[in-house]
Amino acid sequence: MDSDLYEMPGMENARVTIKDVARAAGVSIATASKALNDRGRMTVETRQRIRDVAASLGFMPNAMARALVSQRSFTIGLLTNDTYGRFTLPVAAGLSAALIDCGVSVFLCAFEDDAGQAAINLRSMLEKRVDGLVIAGKRIDRGLPIELPRLPMPVVRVNSLCSDDQIGFVPDDREGALTAVNHLIACRRRRIAHVTGPTSFLAVRLRAEGWEQAVQAAGLPLLDGPQSGDWSEAFGFRSGQQLLAMPPAERPDGVFCGNDQIARGLIDALTVGGLRVPDDVSVVGFDNWEVLAKATRPPLTTIDMGLNELGRQAGSTLLDLVAGKHVEPGVRRLACRLVVRSSCGAQPL
Amino acid sequence: MDSDLYEMPGMENARVTIKDVARAAGVSIATASKALNDRGRMTVETRQRIRDVAASLGFMPNAMARALVSQRSFTIGLLTNDTYGRFTLPVAAGLSAALIDCGVSVFLCAFEDDAGQAAINLRSMLEKRVDGLVIAGKRIDRGLPIELPRLPMPVVRVNSLCSDDQIGFVPDDREGALTAVNHLIACRRRRIAHVTGPTSFLAVRLRAEGWEQAVQAAGLPLLDGPQSGDWSEAFGFRSGQQLLAMPPAERPDGVFCGNDQIARGLIDALTVGGLRVPDDVSVVGFDNWEVLAKATRPPLTTIDMGLNELGRQAGSTLLDLVAGKHVEPGVRRLACRLVVRSSCGAQPL
DNA sequence: CTGAAAGCGCTTACAG
DNA sequence: CTGAAAGCGCTTACAG
C-alpha cells in the first residue's frame, strides 16, 4: 500500500516522488513542481498546501532528475594529489562552506602522484557531470600528474601550478615572508637569518626574496644566503646546532624559518644548547600548522597561508564561472596573516 | 553543426550523448547502449564498431541519467565532524580506494559539531540519493550531533559511536595497548607506567585496560593508575617532569603513552632533564601520526590504528549492503599494528 | 540480431 | 491560475 507512506511523517522515504505529492495534494505534477520551487503563479493557499503535503510525506526532490533537466549537477569535483591532506583539508573546508549554501556538494578525489589514478578519477568526475573542478596541489610550481584535456566545465586551481590563461589562487609567499621578517624587525632583531626548504620549490625562492627584501629595506645586514635543506624538524635541529656553534657576535638574533617543522627543530636545538627563545633568538615559522605551532616551546609565531580562505574564494569563483560570469584569468596571490604567539617576544595582539 | 564534433577526437565533449553515438554508428539507441554495456547479443563487429565510434566521439555516459534509471547513484556520502581531518583523511583514502574500482565516488561533508550544519549536509546527501553513508567521527563514544532518522540507505560507521544493531568499524584500543605494553616488556622493561588522555574518552579507558592486563599477565608491578590529562604535548611534558622528580628507584623504566603528542612531550622533558630515551626510559606512543612520530628524538615507536584499513573495510561493507547482501550488525574492532622505531630500544624489524 | 517504446523523476515552455 | 506534453540521457523488457 503506497498510502502507508503517508502515515509516517517521521520516516524520510527516498521513494516519495513529486508524483506522490501531486496526487496527495490533488494537483498536477507541474503545479506541484512550481509550488515547491517558488515559480509560476498560484494562490498562496495552494502553494502552502502543496508544501505542507510534501513536508508531511517527507518528500525530497531527486537531485539527479533535477540535474538531468537543468543540465547542472550541483556538484563539483575536488581533485588533489595531496593524500595526506595537510593542505587540501583546510582548502576543502573553505570550499564546502562557500558551496553548501547553494546546494552544491563536493566529490573528493585524492590520489597518489600517478597518472593512472588521476585519469580514473578525472573520468569519474566527467561522467558524473560535475559543474566544475577544483585542482588542489601541494605546491605552487607543480600541476597534476596528467595533462588535462580541454574540459567541458570550468576549472579553478588552488595551491597548484597555474598558467596565465587559467584561474588560480595561491598564498602570497613573498608578502608572507615580508610580514614575518618585518615582525622580527619590529621585535628589534638586527641579524635575521633564513632557514628554509629545498630551493627547487618556487615557494622557497619567493619566501627568500621576501626575506631579503625586508632585511634590505630596513637597512640591516644581509646574512649569508638562506640555509636550504629539507622540510623537516631534523634539518631545523641541525641548523640550530650550527647556530650554537657560531661565535656569539656573529650569531643571528632572529630566524625566519621556511616552515613550522624547521622552526620547531631549530628552537629545540637552541633550547637544548642553552639559548633562550625568544630572548636570545627570536623565531618565526611559516604554515601555522596549529598542532605543531602551539606545542612548540615556546609556542610558535608563524605565518598562516589562509588555506581556508583560498578554498572559499576558489569556491565562489567557480560558482561564478558555472553561472556563466566572466572571470579574469590569472593567478591571485592572497595575503598571508601573521599569527603572534611567543617565539618572537612580542605580545600576542 | 553537430557534425563538427565528430572531427575532434581529442576533444572530450560532455554534450555527446548516446544518441550521437547511435546516429554516427547507424544503429538504434538501444543497440548502442547494449554494445557499450556489454549486454544483449550482437555480432562482435557491430559491438566493436559502436565502441570505436563512441571512443572517437569522446562519448562519456551521463552518470546521472544512468542513475535515474538504475536507481543507483554510484555515489556515497562521507559525513564527519572531524574538520581537522586527522582521523578522517586516512579513512577517506581507504574508502575511496575500495570504491573507485566500482565507479563509486564519495561526497565529502565535513562540518563543525553543530546540529544545523549536520542537518544541511545530511539533507544534501539525501537529495543527491547517495547509495550509502559513512559516518566518521573523532572518537568511538560519540555520534554525530544529530539524530539520524530512519534512513533509506545503508549506513556504516567508522571511529564513531555504534550501537549493536548498527554496523561499525573501530580500532581495537585494548588490543593495541596490549601490543604496546608487551613490546615494552619484550624490551626488558619492568616498571611500566601509563600516561594518557582524559578518562571521559572510552578509548582512554580501553587502552588503560590493555595496559593493566599486559602488566599483570607478565607478573610485573602495577604502578599507580594511569596519569590522565589532556591529549597534548604540554601534558606529556609535565608528566615527564614529574618522572624526573621521582627517586630513581621508583621511576618507571617504560612508559606507554595514550597518544603520540603526549609521548613526544614526555620524551622531550626526559631528554631535557638528562635522562636517555630509550636507555633509561623506553616510550611507546599511540596513533602513528607520522609527521610527529618520525620527528621525535628519538623517533617514536607507536601503535598504528589502521585508519586506512578501517576506511577500506567500511567501503567494501557498504558496497555489500548496497548490493543487498546481508551483513551482521555490530561493531568490528580491527587490530592495531606496532610500528617499531627507536624510542624503545628494539631494532626496527 | 536489432529497434520502438516506456519509463526513471523531475522542469519548462505552452495551451487553456 | 492550472495541467498536458515534451524532454533531459539513459536502460530495459518486449516485439519483431
XYZ file of C-alpha atoms (C1' of nucleotides) in Angstrom:
730
model
C 0.000 0.000 0.000
C 1.515 3.237 -1.081
C -0.796 5.056 1.277
C 1.120 3.604 4.195
C 3.851 6.045 3.440
C 1.587 8.965 4.072
C 1.145 7.803 7.617
C 4.773 8.070 8.556
C 5.748 11.690 8.764
C 8.994 10.984 10.608
C 10.123 8.464 8.065
C 12.197 10.095 5.375
C 11.348 7.928 2.450
C 13.536 8.418 -0.549
C 10.947 6.827 -2.786
C 8.370 9.554 -2.346
C 8.287 11.352 -5.670
C 6.738 14.553 -6.806
C 4.014 12.407 -8.331
C 3.031 11.249 -4.863
C 2.981 14.807 -3.644
C 0.851 15.923 -6.574
C -1.609 13.102 -6.096
C -1.879 13.665 -2.336
C -2.408 17.385 -2.862
C -4.848 16.845 -5.681
C -2.904 18.853 -8.235
C -0.880 18.123 -11.336
C 2.795 17.326 -11.267
C 3.605 20.600 -12.966
C 1.775 22.562 -10.325
C 3.470 20.664 -7.550
C 6.838 21.405 -9.092
C 6.068 25.075 -9.343
C 4.790 25.286 -5.802
C 7.876 23.643 -4.428
C 10.262 25.737 -6.481
C 8.512 29.014 -5.848
C 7.960 29.526 -9.519
C 4.887 30.273 -11.629
C 1.820 31.836 -10.107
C -0.848 30.301 -7.942
C -2.794 31.209 -4.828
C -0.802 31.383 -1.655
C -3.064 28.760 -0.156
C -2.468 26.258 -2.918
C 1.251 26.752 -2.717
C 1.269 26.332 1.019
C -0.964 23.280 0.941
C 1.274 21.564 -1.558
C 4.301 22.338 0.554
C 2.645 21.012 3.670
C 1.756 17.824 1.886
C 5.325 17.473 0.617
C 6.714 18.014 4.096
C 4.353 15.535 5.710
C 5.300 12.961 3.110
C 8.968 13.608 3.716
C 9.419 14.473 0.069
C 12.911 15.263 -1.081
C 13.445 16.203 -4.683
C 15.673 13.781 -6.549
C 18.721 15.862 -7.337
C 19.687 13.656 -10.251
C 16.403 14.018 -12.029
C 16.598 17.702 -11.477
C 20.161 17.749 -12.726
C 19.218 15.911 -15.870
C 16.771 18.556 -16.945
C 18.584 21.595 -15.626
C 21.904 20.423 -17.043
C 23.527 21.254 -13.741
C 24.542 18.585 -11.285
C 25.066 20.904 -8.316
C 28.211 19.004 -7.779
C 31.855 19.864 -8.148
C 34.988 17.755 -8.058
C 37.999 18.373 -5.870
C 40.994 16.698 -7.482
C 44.135 16.561 -5.420
C 47.362 14.661 -5.152
C 47.705 15.651 -1.507
C 46.668 12.378 0.070
C 47.986 13.410 3.400
C 45.549 16.273 3.419
C 47.740 18.766 5.132
C 46.977 21.456 2.568
C 43.875 20.133 0.973
C 41.725 19.678 4.018
C 41.564 23.324 5.010
C 41.016 24.150 1.357
C 38.195 21.628 1.162
C 36.583 23.073 4.279
C 36.564 26.580 2.829
C 35.338 25.269 -0.484
C 32.442 23.366 1.027
C 31.482 26.332 3.133
C 31.257 28.502 0.034
C 29.187 25.933 -1.824
C 26.832 24.344 0.658
C 24.550 27.360 0.732
C 23.992 26.962 -2.966
C 23.267 23.283 -2.568
C 26.489 22.272 -4.254
C 28.316 19.209 -2.929
C 31.908 18.254 -3.470
C 33.361 14.979 -4.632
C 36.696 14.317 -3.004
C 39.231 12.666 -5.305
C 42.575 12.257 -3.614
C 45.126 10.139 -5.397
C 48.794 9.430 -5.331
C 51.071 11.084 -7.866
C 50.326 8.563 -10.531
C 48.842 9.317 -13.911
C 46.662 6.216 -13.981
C 44.831 7.031 -10.791
C 44.473 10.641 -11.766
C 42.908 9.666 -15.074
C 40.443 7.289 -13.447
C 39.342 9.931 -11.021
C 39.054 12.566 -13.693
C 36.928 10.329 -15.864
C 34.710 9.557 -12.934
C 34.117 13.265 -12.373
C 33.414 13.796 -16.046
C 30.850 11.013 -16.102
C 29.240 12.423 -13.019
C 28.943 15.696 -14.902
C 30.390 17.884 -12.194
C 29.630 21.529 -12.795
C 33.234 22.469 -12.162
C 36.567 21.256 -10.971
C 38.973 22.427 -8.326
C 42.538 21.254 -8.703
C 44.357 21.443 -5.384
C 48.026 20.704 -5.049
C 50.828 20.551 -2.550
C 52.976 23.176 -4.169
C 52.520 26.116 -6.466
C 55.006 25.004 -9.081
C 53.587 21.602 -9.924
C 50.368 20.546 -11.573
C 48.565 17.241 -11.558
C 50.384 14.219 -12.977
C 48.137 14.292 -16.036
C 47.554 16.661 -18.831
C 44.013 17.933 -18.547
C 42.299 17.784 -21.890
C 40.061 20.652 -22.897
C 37.420 20.200 -20.268
C 33.748 20.931 -20.798
C 33.478 22.608 -17.388
C 35.294 25.428 -15.635
C 38.414 24.683 -13.636
C 39.938 26.593 -10.763
C 43.308 25.828 -9.238
C 44.390 26.205 -5.629
C 47.933 25.988 -4.347
C 48.935 24.472 -7.630
C 50.703 25.434 -10.832
C 48.573 27.848 -12.823
C 49.337 29.397 -16.174
C 48.275 32.893 -17.158
C 45.234 31.755 -19.057
C 43.987 29.693 -16.150
C 42.411 30.793 -12.879
C 44.215 30.063 -9.669
C 44.570 31.002 -6.034
C 47.830 30.720 -4.150
C 49.225 32.183 -0.961
C 51.380 35.237 -1.472
C 54.618 33.696 -0.298
C 56.768 36.737 -0.841
C 54.420 39.009 1.039
C 54.083 36.432 3.821
C 57.844 36.366 4.187
C 57.952 40.150 4.265
C 55.395 40.180 7.045
C 57.334 37.602 9.015
C 60.626 39.414 8.738
C 59.087 42.793 9.451
C 57.710 41.348 12.632
C 61.178 40.182 13.627
C 62.448 43.670 12.893
C 59.654 45.171 14.984
C 60.862 42.908 17.768
C 64.206 44.708 17.492
C 66.075 41.961 15.731
C 69.041 43.139 13.669
C 70.685 39.991 12.364
C 67.992 37.944 10.724
C 68.769 34.573 9.168
C 66.592 32.447 6.936
C 66.429 28.664 7.232
C 64.177 27.024 4.714
C 63.261 24.129 2.433
C 64.673 22.957 -0.892
C 65.316 25.701 -3.435
C 63.623 23.582 -6.069
C 60.356 24.845 -4.573
C 59.177 28.121 -6.016
C 57.681 28.927 -2.624
C 61.147 28.701 -1.120
C 62.559 31.141 -3.647
C 59.695 33.578 -3.154
C 59.981 33.475 0.614
C 63.691 34.038 0.338
C 63.015 37.074 -1.832
C 60.658 38.441 0.792
C 63.244 37.901 3.484
C 65.940 39.653 1.501
C 63.665 42.500 0.572
C 62.550 43.176 4.139
C 66.075 42.986 5.517
C 67.460 45.367 2.924
C 64.561 47.779 3.211
C 65.331 48.076 6.911
C 68.992 48.696 6.191
C 70.024 45.599 8.117
C 72.928 43.366 7.197
C 72.060 40.595 4.779
C 73.407 37.439 6.352
C 74.658 34.536 4.339
C 72.062 33.382 1.822
C 69.225 31.193 3.052
C 70.178 27.879 4.603
C 68.344 25.380 2.494
C 67.534 21.799 3.453
C 64.524 19.575 3.602
C 61.228 20.484 5.169
C 61.894 18.601 8.381
C 62.400 19.111 12.072
C 65.622 17.209 11.710
C 67.001 19.794 9.321
C 65.819 22.575 11.621
C 67.515 20.903 14.525
C 70.795 20.625 12.661
C 70.565 24.253 11.635
C 70.007 25.184 15.253
C 73.122 23.302 16.235
C 75.087 25.215 13.621
C 73.823 28.450 15.097
C 75.011 27.340 18.506
C 78.439 26.647 17.128
C 78.844 30.185 15.817
C 80.721 32.868 17.744
C 78.049 34.802 19.680
C 78.890 38.071 17.917
C 78.177 36.553 14.528
C 75.084 34.700 15.612
C 71.710 35.803 14.256
C 69.311 37.191 16.832
C 66.329 36.348 14.668
C 65.490 33.452 12.372
C 62.748 33.298 9.801
C 62.043 29.650 9.035
C 60.543 28.343 5.813
C 58.029 26.186 7.646
C 56.902 25.304 11.140
C 58.676 21.979 11.260
C 62.027 23.574 10.610
C 61.235 26.262 13.172
C 60.375 23.703 15.766
C 63.528 21.686 15.229
C 65.607 24.830 15.324
C 64.032 26.062 18.547
C 64.510 22.661 20.161
C 68.181 22.690 19.259
C 68.676 26.215 20.587
C 66.918 25.350 23.834
C 68.932 22.181 24.303
C 72.051 24.233 23.642
C 71.174 26.717 26.360
C 69.994 29.629 24.268
C 66.722 31.248 25.172
C 63.906 31.723 22.672
C 62.807 34.460 22.176
C 65.243 36.362 24.435
C 68.447 35.350 22.698
C 66.976 34.380 19.367
C 63.520 35.172 18.013
C 61.957 32.724 15.605
C 59.078 32.928 13.133
C 57.752 29.941 11.228
C 55.537 29.516 8.188
C 52.316 27.472 7.778
C 50.561 27.926 11.106
C 50.206 24.205 11.404
C 48.434 24.617 14.683
C 49.076 21.314 16.326
C 52.772 21.830 15.826
C 52.975 25.571 16.334
C 51.052 25.532 19.582
C 53.042 22.643 21.010
C 56.396 24.231 20.334
C 58.103 25.538 23.439
C 57.622 28.467 23.362
C 54.525 28.478 21.122
C 55.471 29.486 17.632
C 54.753 32.799 15.988
C 54.116 31.952 12.374
C 52.508 32.841 9.058
C 49.078 31.486 8.199
C 48.619 30.908 4.492
C 44.860 31.274 4.687
C 44.153 27.955 3.011
C 40.577 28.062 4.163
C 40.069 31.432 2.503
C 41.811 30.152 -0.612
C 39.239 27.359 -0.766
C 36.397 29.727 -0.121
C 37.405 32.076 -2.914
C 38.016 29.208 -5.272
C 34.509 28.014 -4.488
C 32.738 31.276 -5.083
C 34.770 31.937 -8.219
C 33.873 28.519 -9.542
C 30.238 29.280 -8.840
C 30.544 32.483 -10.860
C 32.127 30.604 -13.709
C 29.412 27.966 -13.646
C 26.846 30.740 -13.756
C 28.497 31.958 -16.939
C 30.041 35.082 -15.485
C 33.324 36.232 -16.894
C 36.287 35.883 -14.615
C 39.626 37.405 -15.473
C 42.215 34.656 -15.940
C 45.446 34.630 -13.992
C 46.707 33.682 -10.602
C 45.574 35.515 -7.470
C 48.054 35.740 -4.637
C 46.136 36.001 -1.371
C 47.626 37.775 1.590
C 49.062 35.696 4.402
C 48.405 36.504 8.029
C 50.832 36.773 10.932
C 49.850 34.707 13.954
C 51.647 36.028 17.010
C 52.468 33.566 19.757
C 55.547 33.695 21.956
C 58.586 32.741 19.927
C 59.301 36.345 18.957
C 58.902 38.102 22.231
C 56.056 40.278 21.059
C 52.831 40.270 22.980
C 50.097 38.434 21.145
C 47.609 41.037 19.939
C 26.963 21.994 -36.967
C 26.778 18.921 -34.845
C 28.990 17.130 -37.288
C 31.862 19.344 -36.236
C 32.076 17.355 -33.080
C 32.882 14.207 -34.948
C 36.022 15.827 -36.208
C 37.569 16.412 -32.847
C 38.652 13.137 -31.374
C 40.807 14.683 -28.709
C 38.097 16.976 -27.512
C 36.182 15.430 -24.647
C 32.788 16.876 -25.215
C 30.347 16.367 -22.402
C 27.465 17.048 -24.718
C 27.993 13.973 -26.865
C 25.110 11.671 -26.000
C 24.374 8.089 -26.769
C 22.048 9.396 -29.440
C 25.018 10.894 -31.258
C 26.873 7.644 -30.973
C 23.909 5.677 -32.286
C 23.419 8.003 -35.202
C 27.105 8.023 -36.107
C 27.233 4.235 -35.925
C 23.989 3.843 -37.826
C 22.222 1.823 -35.128
C 19.440 2.447 -32.666
C 19.963 3.943 -29.264
C 19.086 0.650 -27.620
C 21.710 -1.186 -29.584
C 24.311 1.422 -28.817
C 23.521 1.121 -25.128
C 23.847 -2.650 -25.229
C 27.096 -2.503 -27.139
C 28.643 -0.111 -24.667
C 27.464 -2.012 -21.627
C 28.404 -5.409 -22.928
C 24.837 -6.575 -22.677
C 22.455 -8.217 -25.106
C 23.731 -10.107 -28.127
C 25.080 -8.788 -31.367
C 27.923 -9.555 -33.715
C 31.351 -8.831 -32.405
C 31.931 -6.493 -35.313
C 28.873 -4.381 -34.580
C 29.786 -4.099 -30.937
C 33.322 -3.099 -31.728
C 32.289 -0.610 -34.364
C 29.914 1.093 -31.961
C 32.611 1.276 -29.341
C 35.091 2.732 -31.759
C 32.599 5.375 -32.769
C 31.892 6.185 -29.140
C 35.579 6.487 -28.389
C 36.275 8.692 -31.384
C 33.418 10.956 -30.347
C 34.740 11.128 -26.816
C 31.457 9.800 -25.546
C 31.074 9.529 -21.796
C 27.862 8.137 -20.425
C 25.957 10.600 -18.282
C 26.090 9.049 -14.840
C 23.010 10.909 -13.691
C 20.817 9.653 -16.466
C 22.103 6.198 -15.790
C 21.479 6.626 -12.094
C 17.937 7.726 -12.672
C 17.011 4.523 -14.407
C 19.169 2.140 -12.426
C 18.133 3.691 -9.123
C 21.747 3.742 -8.076
C 23.772 6.916 -7.981
C 27.183 5.239 -7.679
C 27.832 7.802 -5.041
C 28.234 7.620 -1.293
C 28.411 10.292 1.359
C 31.130 10.658 3.950
C 29.725 12.611 6.878
C 32.197 13.695 9.503
C 32.593 16.210 12.271
C 36.358 15.904 12.045
C 37.095 19.122 10.206
C 40.731 18.902 11.023
C 40.922 15.659 9.133
C 43.415 13.975 11.346
C 41.329 10.801 11.536
C 39.034 11.221 8.615
C 41.560 11.732 5.880
C 43.205 8.336 6.130
C 39.736 6.840 6.433
C 38.620 8.699 3.321
C 41.646 7.487 1.399
C 40.920 3.856 2.259
C 37.276 4.338 1.487
C 37.898 5.864 -1.934
C 40.357 3.148 -2.777
C 37.747 0.497 -2.038
C 35.122 2.260 -4.103
C 36.818 3.750 -7.136
C 37.123 0.389 -8.883
C 33.368 0.068 -8.760
C 32.914 3.542 -10.140
C 31.607 4.883 -6.867
C 32.580 8.413 -5.861
C 32.453 9.957 -2.436
C 30.914 13.205 -1.333
C 32.896 14.787 1.461
C 30.770 16.509 4.086
C 32.857 17.835 6.932
C 31.137 20.105 9.393
C 31.640 21.520 12.829
C 29.868 19.948 15.776
C 26.671 21.790 15.186
C 23.326 20.220 14.535
C 22.285 22.765 11.918
C 25.243 22.156 9.658
C 24.961 18.430 10.107
C 21.319 18.515 9.070
C 22.021 20.605 5.975
C 24.722 18.238 4.873
C 22.616 15.183 5.552
C 19.731 16.580 3.548
C 22.055 17.372 0.697
C 23.231 13.755 0.623
C 19.671 12.507 0.744
C 18.653 14.681 -2.166
C 21.648 13.511 -4.102
C 20.416 9.991 -3.483
C 23.680 8.598 -2.260
C 23.698 4.803 -2.282
C 25.074 4.713 1.229
C 26.526 6.750 4.015
C 29.710 6.544 6.028
C 29.676 8.319 9.356
C 33.212 9.019 10.514
C 33.987 10.509 13.893
C 36.805 11.616 16.092
C 36.085 9.231 18.927
C 34.357 5.933 19.415
C 31.994 7.079 22.130
C 30.309 9.952 20.339
C 27.992 10.054 17.372
C 27.086 12.909 15.089
C 25.432 15.962 16.623
C 22.124 14.948 15.079
C 19.794 12.053 15.455
C 19.741 10.187 12.186
C 16.208 9.435 11.139
C 15.435 6.078 9.633
C 17.471 6.412 6.504
C 16.508 4.910 3.183
C 20.074 3.798 2.528
C 22.624 1.707 4.386
C 24.921 3.375 6.890
C 28.318 2.290 8.128
C 30.183 3.959 10.965
C 33.918 4.388 11.379
C 35.664 5.508 14.526
C 32.356 6.635 15.894
C 29.720 5.524 18.363
C 27.932 2.440 17.083
C 25.113 0.547 18.720
C 24.673 -3.213 18.472
C 22.135 -3.014 15.696
C 24.354 -0.771 13.584
C 27.476 -1.614 11.625
C 30.733 -0.026 12.635
C 34.482 -0.273 12.424
C 36.773 0.938 15.182
C 40.364 0.304 16.156
C 40.791 -2.309 18.850
C 42.154 0.017 21.504
C 42.554 -2.584 24.208
C 44.436 -4.932 21.946
C 46.582 -2.068 20.671
C 47.519 -1.195 24.239
C 48.347 -4.828 24.951
C 50.637 -4.909 21.950
C 52.343 -1.709 23.030
C 52.937 -2.851 26.584
C 54.042 -6.304 25.512
C 56.623 -4.659 23.331
C 57.918 -2.699 26.320
C 58.074 -5.936 28.260
C 59.951 -7.607 25.413
C 62.392 -4.711 25.669
C 63.010 -5.864 29.285
C 61.060 -3.100 30.944
C 59.734 -3.999 34.400
C 58.114 -0.847 35.729
C 55.710 0.340 33.097
C 53.663 3.495 33.583
C 50.755 4.766 31.539
C 50.274 8.444 30.698
C 47.175 9.158 28.732
C 44.249 11.391 27.796
C 41.024 12.273 29.602
C 39.210 9.328 31.159
C 35.980 10.608 29.673
C 37.172 9.006 26.431
C 36.229 5.367 26.093
C 39.435 4.857 24.132
C 41.382 6.003 27.169
C 39.648 3.506 29.414
C 40.144 0.674 26.941
C 43.821 1.424 26.495
C 44.241 1.571 30.254
C 42.630 -1.849 30.500
C 45.059 -3.207 27.951
C 47.963 -1.730 29.843
C 46.818 -3.224 33.140
C 46.109 -6.581 31.581
C 49.524 -6.858 29.940
C 51.371 -5.751 33.056
C 49.562 -8.210 35.269
C 49.843 -11.073 32.820
C 53.597 -10.583 32.910
C 53.621 -10.584 36.684
C 55.021 -7.072 36.832
C 54.140 -4.487 39.443
C 51.117 -2.403 38.608
C 52.225 1.185 39.075
C 49.893 3.911 40.202
C 46.832 4.112 37.961
C 47.157 5.853 34.601
C 48.149 9.503 34.685
C 45.343 11.211 32.898
C 45.449 14.674 31.343
C 44.688 16.246 28.034
C 45.868 14.968 24.695
C 48.702 17.448 24.410
C 52.457 17.658 24.290
C 52.239 20.091 27.162
C 50.654 17.470 29.391
C 53.227 14.916 28.268
C 55.975 17.364 29.073
C 54.642 17.966 32.566
C 54.326 14.241 33.136
C 57.911 13.828 32.053
C 58.989 16.421 34.569
C 57.147 14.535 37.295
C 59.005 11.399 36.321
C 62.266 13.261 36.638
C 61.337 14.380 40.130
C 60.836 10.824 41.344
C 63.525 8.922 43.213
C 65.334 6.841 40.591
C 64.411 3.565 42.274
C 60.726 4.324 41.981
C 60.922 5.687 38.493
C 59.284 3.725 35.679
C 61.670 2.343 33.082
C 58.962 2.205 30.470
C 56.039 4.459 29.606
C 53.100 3.648 27.419
C 51.523 6.924 26.270
C 47.930 7.339 25.217
C 48.885 9.243 22.092
C 51.902 10.436 20.170
C 51.657 14.024 21.320
C 51.866 13.037 24.956
C 54.734 10.712 24.148
C 56.608 13.436 22.393
C 56.189 15.921 25.222
C 57.232 13.319 27.731
C 60.332 12.342 25.796
C 61.313 15.977 25.382
C 61.022 16.534 29.134
C 63.066 13.453 29.927
C 65.760 14.465 27.461
C 65.915 17.987 28.787
C 66.164 16.521 32.282
C 69.143 14.389 31.334
C 67.509 11.003 31.069
C 68.195 8.941 27.992
C 65.432 7.502 25.836
C 65.319 4.578 25.318
C 68.258 3.584 27.560
C 66.873 4.899 30.828
C 63.229 5.001 29.877
C 61.534 3.339 26.931
C 58.482 5.005 25.456
C 55.679 3.823 23.177
C 53.047 6.130 21.738
C 49.684 5.623 20.104
C 48.393 6.892 16.719
C 51.415 6.647 14.471
C 50.927 10.209 13.446
C 53.907 10.022 11.179
C 54.931 13.625 10.953
C 55.126 13.756 14.713
C 56.377 10.252 15.432
C 59.204 10.437 12.936
C 60.342 13.855 14.125
C 60.531 12.871 17.762
C 64.056 12.471 19.037
C 64.475 9.531 19.072
C 61.845 8.535 16.509
C 58.808 7.176 18.267
C 57.746 3.558 18.424
C 53.978 3.663 18.341
C 50.701 1.945 17.559
C 49.072 2.430 14.177
C 45.283 2.308 14.323
C 44.963 1.251 10.709
C 42.580 4.054 9.788
C 43.142 3.429 6.127
C 42.116 -0.203 6.508
C 39.132 0.879 8.569
C 38.022 3.043 5.662
C 38.656 0.291 3.171
C 36.578 -2.230 5.062
C 33.824 0.288 5.634
C 33.788 0.868 1.893
C 33.568 -2.735 0.842
C 30.987 -3.461 3.520
C 28.897 -0.566 2.337
C 29.145 -1.909 -1.191
C 27.860 -5.270 0.026
C 24.992 -3.594 1.789
C 24.110 -1.571 -1.281
C 24.120 -4.777 -3.288
C 21.561 -6.145 -0.869
C 23.812 -8.629 0.857
C 23.194 -9.333 4.489
C 25.819 -8.039 6.871
C 25.808 -8.985 10.518
C 25.247 -5.891 12.652
C 27.640 -4.897 15.400
C 30.939 -3.198 15.795
C 34.139 -4.681 14.403
C 37.322 -3.950 16.295
C 40.226 -4.054 13.889
C 43.671 -4.996 15.052
C 46.213 -2.247 15.558
C 49.782 -2.578 14.379
C 53.001 -1.874 16.238
C 55.391 0.411 14.377
C 58.882 -0.015 15.755
C 61.197 2.983 15.610
C 63.816 3.822 18.201
C 62.149 5.005 21.381
C 62.024 1.536 22.860
C 65.492 0.272 22.157
C 64.337 -2.598 19.991
C 65.685 -2.900 16.496
C 63.116 -1.969 13.884
C 62.068 -5.148 12.139
C 20.380 -9.974 -34.085
C 18.066 -5.224 -33.745
C 14.709 -1.468 -32.729
C 10.394 1.061 -30.894
C 8.528 2.204 -26.648
C 8.096 3.025 -21.910
C 9.953 4.934 -18.029
C 13.439 6.737 -14.166
C 11.850 11.883 -11.524
C 11.975 15.986 -12.499
C 11.278 21.110 -15.120
C 9.740 24.116 -18.570
C 7.539 26.202 -22.326
C 2.967 26.214 -23.991
C -2.099 25.907 -24.023
C -6.234 26.547 -21.956
C -4.466 30.137 -12.076
C -3.631 25.120 -13.619
C -2.465 20.999 -16.494
C -0.900 18.027 -20.623
C 3.107 17.261 -23.098
C 7.777 17.124 -24.314
C 12.176 16.223 -22.961
C 16.854 15.767 -20.069
C 20.115 10.896 -21.321
C 19.999 6.798 -20.379
C 18.344 1.290 -19.728
C 15.338 -2.473 -20.076
C 11.744 -5.516 -21.079
C 9.357 -6.661 -25.143
C 8.403 -7.315 -30.069
C 9.826 -8.378 -34.353
